[in-house]
GROMACS .gro file of C-alpha atoms in nm:
model
  242
    1MET     CA    1  -9.427   8.821  -7.705
    2ASP     CA    2  -9.158   8.575  -7.714
    3VAL     CA    3  -8.791   8.638  -7.640
    4THR     CA    4  -8.687   8.637  -8.002
    5GLU     CA    5  -8.921   8.914  -8.090
    6GLN     CA    6  -8.807   9.127  -7.798
    7GLU     CA    7  -8.447   9.099  -7.907
    8ARG     CA    8  -8.542   9.198  -8.258
    9LYS     CA    9  -8.717   9.511  -8.130
   10LYS     CA   10  -8.414   9.610  -7.926
   11LYS     CA   11  -8.188   9.582  -8.227
   12GLY     CA   12  -8.433   9.782  -8.433
   13ASN     CA   13  -8.441  10.054  -8.171
   14LYS     CA   14  -8.066  10.079  -8.175
   15ARG     CA   15  -8.059  10.126  -8.549
   16ASP     CA   16  -8.329  10.390  -8.538
   17LYS     CA   17  -8.159  10.592  -8.261
   18PRO     CA   18  -7.931  10.872  -8.393
   19GLU     CA   19  -7.569  10.831  -8.304
   20HIS     CA   20  -7.527  11.149  -8.097
   21ASP     CA   21  -7.230  11.002  -7.914
   22SER     CA   22  -7.013  10.978  -8.226
   23PRO     CA   23  -6.817  11.302  -8.291
   24THR     CA   24  -6.885  11.505  -8.599
   25ASN     CA   25  -6.618  11.624  -8.842
   26GLU     CA   26  -6.612  11.971  -8.683
   27GLU     CA   27  -6.574  11.819  -8.341
   28ARG     CA   28  -6.284  11.608  -8.467
   29VAL     CA   29  -6.109  11.918  -8.607
   30PHE     CA   30  -6.158  12.106  -8.280
   31GLN     CA   31  -6.027  11.814  -8.083
   32ARG     CA   32  -5.717  11.799  -8.305
   33SER     CA   33  -5.656  12.171  -8.250
   34LYS     CA   34  -5.651  12.111  -7.875
   35VAL     CA   35  -5.378  11.854  -7.917
   36ILE     CA   36  -5.145  12.107  -8.097
   37ASP     CA   37  -4.903  12.288  -7.852
   38ARG     CA   38  -4.983  12.646  -7.792
   39THR     CA   39  -4.715  12.922  -7.828
   40PRO     CA   40  -4.555  13.003  -7.485
   41THR     CA   41  -4.607  13.350  -7.346
   42LYS     CA   42  -4.329  13.610  -7.287
   43THR     CA   43  -4.345  13.551  -6.913
   44GLU     CA   44  -4.295  13.182  -6.964
   45ILE     CA   45  -4.002  13.248  -7.197
   46ASN     CA   46  -3.840  13.477  -6.937
   47ARG     CA   47  -3.898  13.219  -6.669
   48GLN     CA   48  -3.737  12.952  -6.884
   49GLN     CA   49  -3.439  13.179  -6.955
   50GLN     CA   50  -3.403  13.257  -6.585
   51ASN     CA   51  -3.417  12.889  -6.504
   52THR     CA   52  -3.151  12.824  -6.767
   53LYS     CA   53  -2.926  13.099  -6.625
   54MET     CA   54  -2.977  12.969  -6.273
   55GLU     CA   55  -2.874  12.625  -6.386
   56GLU     CA   56  -2.567  12.771  -6.553
   57ILE     CA   57  -2.481  12.969  -6.236
   58LYS     CA   58  -2.529  12.658  -6.024
   59THR     CA   59  -2.307  12.463  -6.257
   60MET     CA   60  -2.045  12.741  -6.248
   61ILE     CA   61  -2.060  12.760  -5.867
   62GLN     CA   62  -2.026  12.385  -5.841
   63GLN     CA   63  -1.727  12.394  -6.076
   64LEU     CA   64  -1.566  12.680  -5.880
   65SER     CA   65  -1.632  12.496  -5.556
   66GLN     CA   66  -1.473  12.185  -5.698
   67ASP     CA   67  -1.173  12.383  -5.828
   68PHE     CA   68  -1.138  12.557  -5.491
   69LYS     CA   69  -1.146  12.226  -5.307
   70GLU     CA   70  -0.881  12.087  -5.540
   71GLU     CA   71  -0.665  12.398  -5.498
   72MET     CA   72  -0.703  12.384  -5.120
   73THR     CA   73  -0.613  12.017  -5.119
   74LYS     CA   74  -0.306  12.092  -5.331
   75PHE     CA   75  -0.217  12.392  -5.111
   76LYS     CA   76  -0.250  12.186  -4.792
   77ARG     CA   77  -0.033  11.915  -4.942
   78GLU     CA   78   0.233  12.170  -5.043
   79ILE     CA   79   0.218  12.334  -4.698
   80LYS     CA   80   0.257  11.997  -4.535
   81GLU     CA   81   0.554  11.917  -4.758
   82ASP     CA   82   0.709  12.258  -4.683
   83ILE     CA   83   0.660  12.208  -4.310
   84GLN     CA   84   0.822  11.867  -4.330
   85GLU     CA   85   1.109  12.013  -4.531
   86ILE     CA   86   1.153  12.288  -4.271
   87LYS     CA   87   1.152  12.028  -3.994
   88ASP     CA   88   1.415  11.830  -4.181
   89ASP     CA   89   1.625  12.144  -4.229
   90ILE     CA   90   1.591  12.229  -3.859
   91SER     CA   91   1.697  11.879  -3.769
   92ILE     CA   92   2.000  11.909  -3.997
   93LEU     CA   93   2.083  12.251  -3.852
   94LYS     CA   94   2.059  12.117  -3.499
   95THR     CA   95   2.290  11.832  -3.589
   96GLU     CA   96   2.534  12.072  -3.754
   97ALA     CA   97   2.505  12.307  -3.455
   98ARG     CA   98   2.598  12.025  -3.218
   99GLN     CA   99   2.888  11.931  -3.441
  100ASN     CA  100   2.997  12.294  -3.470
  101ARG     CA  101   2.963  12.340  -3.094
  102LYS     CA  102   3.193  12.044  -3.045
  103LYS     CA  103   3.436  12.188  -3.299
  104VAL     CA  104   3.420  12.528  -3.128
  105GLU     CA  105   3.483  12.369  -2.790
  106ASP     CA  106   3.780  12.180  -2.931
  107LEU     CA  107   3.905  12.496  -3.100
  108ASN     CA  108   3.866  12.697  -2.777
  109GLY     CA  109   4.061  12.429  -2.596
  110LYS     CA  110   4.339  12.451  -2.853
  111ILE     CA  111   4.334  12.832  -2.835
  112CYS     CA  112   4.358  12.823  -2.456
  113LYS     CA  113   4.646  12.579  -2.481
  114VAL     CA  114   4.823  12.800  -2.735
  115GLU     CA  115   4.759  13.109  -2.519
  116ARG     CA  116   4.904  12.935  -2.213
  117GLU     CA  117   5.204  12.823  -2.414
  118TRP     CA  118   5.245  13.172  -2.560
  119THR     CA  119   5.218  13.330  -2.214
  120ARG     CA  120   5.480  13.092  -2.082
  121GLU     CA  121   5.711  13.159  -2.376
  122LYS     CA  122   5.648  13.535  -2.351
  123ASN     CA  123   5.734  13.531  -1.982
  124GLU     CA  124   6.049  13.337  -2.057
  125MET     CA  125   6.139  13.579  -2.336
  126ASN     CA  126   6.073  13.879  -2.112
  127LYS     CA  127   6.286  13.721  -1.844
  128LYS     CA  128   6.568  13.655  -2.088
  129LEU     CA  129   6.531  14.005  -2.233
  130ALA     CA  130   6.546  14.158  -1.887
  131GLU     CA  131   6.852  13.950  -1.808
  132THR     CA  132   7.011  14.055  -2.137
  133GLU     CA  133   6.930  14.421  -2.079
  134ASP     CA  134   7.066  14.396  -1.728
  135LYS     CA  135   7.381  14.234  -1.860
  136ILE     CA  136   7.418  14.504  -2.127
  137GLU     CA  137   7.357  14.770  -1.863
  138ARG     CA  138   7.629  14.624  -1.642
  139MET     CA  139   7.867  14.599  -1.936
  140GLU     CA  140   7.790  14.956  -2.037
  141LYS     CA  141   7.838  15.078  -1.683
  142THR     CA  142   8.171  14.901  -1.671
  143ARG     CA  143   8.270  15.050  -2.005
  144ILE     CA  144   8.181  15.408  -1.907
  145ARG     CA  145   8.268  15.373  -1.539
  146ASN     CA  146   8.558  15.618  -1.565
  147ASN     CA  147   8.400  15.846  -1.829
  148ILE     CA  148   8.283  16.205  -1.793
  149ILE     CA  149   8.102  16.446  -2.029
  150VAL     CA  150   8.260  16.790  -2.073
  151THR     CA  151   8.039  17.060  -2.227
  152GLY     CA  152   8.090  17.427  -2.313
  153ILE     CA  153   8.451  17.434  -2.430
  154GLU     CA  154   8.575  17.457  -2.786
  155ILE     CA  155   8.886  17.262  -2.885
  156ASN     CA  156   8.997  17.334  -3.240
  157THR     CA  157   9.156  17.006  -3.336
  158LYS     CA  158   9.049  16.678  -3.493
  159GLU     CA  159   9.353  16.480  -3.385
  160SER     CA  160   9.266  16.240  -3.103
  161LYS     CA  161   9.605  16.280  -2.934
  162GLN     CA  162   9.591  16.660  -2.940
  163LEU     CA  163   9.228  16.648  -2.821
  164LYS     CA  164   9.323  16.422  -2.529
  165GLU     CA  165   9.612  16.649  -2.427
  166ALA     CA  166   9.394  16.961  -2.455
  167VAL     CA  167   9.124  16.813  -2.231
  168ALA     CA  168   9.380  16.705  -1.971
  169ARG     CA  169   9.529  17.055  -1.970
  170ILE     CA  170   9.185  17.222  -1.930
  171LEU     CA  171   9.091  16.994  -1.640
  172ASN     CA  172   9.420  17.075  -1.469
  173GLU     CA  173   9.380  17.449  -1.527
  174GLU     CA  174   9.011  17.480  -1.436
  175LEU     CA  175   8.986  17.223  -1.155
  176ASN     CA  176   9.346  17.194  -1.046
  177VAL     CA  177   9.319  16.818  -1.090
  178LYS     CA  178   9.595  16.624  -1.262
  179ALA     CA  179   9.382  16.349  -1.411
  180GLY     CA  180   9.507  16.085  -1.648
  181VAL     CA  181   9.312  16.083  -1.977
  182ASN     CA  182   9.304  15.766  -2.188
  183LYS     CA  183   9.113  15.923  -2.477
  184ALA     CA  184   8.866  16.196  -2.567
  185TYR     CA  185   8.627  16.241  -2.863
  186ARG     CA  186   8.367  16.491  -2.975
  187ILE     CA  187   7.995  16.395  -2.956
  188GLY     CA  188   7.842  16.733  -3.037
  189VAL     CA  189   7.896  17.107  -3.051
  190LYS     CA  190   8.133  17.191  -2.764
  191LYS     CA  191   8.060  16.850  -2.613
  192TYR     CA  192   8.314  16.572  -2.549
  193VAL     CA  193   8.338  16.229  -2.391
  194VAL     CA  194   8.650  16.195  -2.178
  195GLU     CA  195   8.771  15.852  -2.066
  196LEU     CA  196   8.984  15.883  -1.753
  197THR     CA  197   9.249  15.637  -1.652
  198ASP     CA  198   9.099  15.552  -1.312
  199TRP     CA  199   8.787  15.579  -1.098
  200GLU     CA  200   8.959  15.795  -0.835
  201SER     CA  201   9.031  16.068  -1.092
  202LYS     CA  202   8.665  16.074  -1.191
  203ILE     CA  203   8.549  16.104  -0.829
  204GLN     CA  204   8.795  16.387  -0.767
  205ILE     CA  205   8.677  16.578  -1.077
  206LEU     CA  206   8.308  16.540  -0.985
  207LYS     CA  207   8.380  16.664  -0.633
  208THR     CA  208   8.565  16.975  -0.750
  209LYS     CA  209   8.343  17.068  -1.049
  210LYS     CA  210   8.152  17.313  -0.828
  211VAL     CA  211   8.435  17.562  -0.888
  212LEU     CA  212   8.299  17.594  -1.244
  213LYS     CA  213   7.985  17.767  -1.119
  214GLY     CA  214   7.925  18.081  -1.323
  215LYS     CA  215   8.137  17.959  -1.613
  216ASP     CA  216   8.028  17.810  -1.946
  217MET     CA  217   8.202  17.481  -1.875
  218TYR     CA  218   8.001  17.187  -1.738
  219ILE     CA  219   8.110  16.841  -1.626
  220GLU     CA  220   7.891  16.540  -1.552
  221SER     CA  221   7.928  16.167  -1.531
  222GLU     CA  222   7.850  15.976  -1.850
  223LEU     CA  223   7.530  15.778  -1.810
  224THR     CA  224   7.401  15.460  -1.964
  225ARG     CA  225   7.087  15.474  -2.179
  226GLU     CA  226   6.879  15.345  -1.890
  227GLU     CA  227   7.024  15.602  -1.655
  228MET     CA  228   6.960  15.879  -1.909
  229ALA     CA  229   6.597  15.767  -1.939
  230ILE     CA  230   6.563  15.780  -1.560
  231GLN     CA  231   6.721  16.125  -1.549
  232LYS     CA  232   6.479  16.247  -1.816
  233LYS     CA  233   6.178  16.120  -1.619
  234ILE     CA  234   6.308  16.296  -1.308
  235ARG     CA  235   6.348  16.623  -1.499
  236ASP     CA  236   6.000  16.592  -1.651
  237ILE     CA  237   5.844  16.533  -1.308
  238ALA     CA  238   6.032  16.828  -1.161
  239ARG     CA  239   5.920  17.048  -1.451
  240GLU     CA  240   5.553  16.953  -1.398
  241GLU     CA  241   5.572  17.025  -1.025
  242ARG     CA  242   5.701  17.378  -1.078
   0.00000   0.00000   0.00000
């Protein structure tokens, strides 16, 4: 058998052989049904929903994290600015404090100077006042040097001449002293100031006034205001010691 005949037989065999490898119509329909997506189950749907929610939560967390970072960055920046502002304020306050301290020191120096000046002036004023008071005291002593105070007698007259004569007569009658009287005037109830003509008459009256003991008539030397203040202090001390 030649080669040509063998080839012919092979081709004839192929035509006679049933084509089992080619799919039938039913097989084609079944194959197409496999290609169609099947309906997901409830579990798969829940899983998909959970996955979706997780993604949403992740997205939300990421957004919150981003917002928090931005807020923290802003907060840190504001804190830094506030700290710098406080530092600037402190620096200004320190500068003002130094300036104020210098002003206070200058002011204290001026106050001390004024106080020293015032102390000096006050001492001078006190010295002048003491000198003036001493001068007034001497003048007053000179003015009342020959004066006495007569208390306890009643002289019914307002005429200065009659009053002077009445006092001179009473002194002569009660003390047996012929004293010259320049003038006399009332200073209270049954109380008179008598100005004598000389110092010797006053001394004589004061020496003999002890004869008035037991009577309502009293005689004492007229005192200056300073002497009266001293007498009052002496009486107060004596009263406390009793």
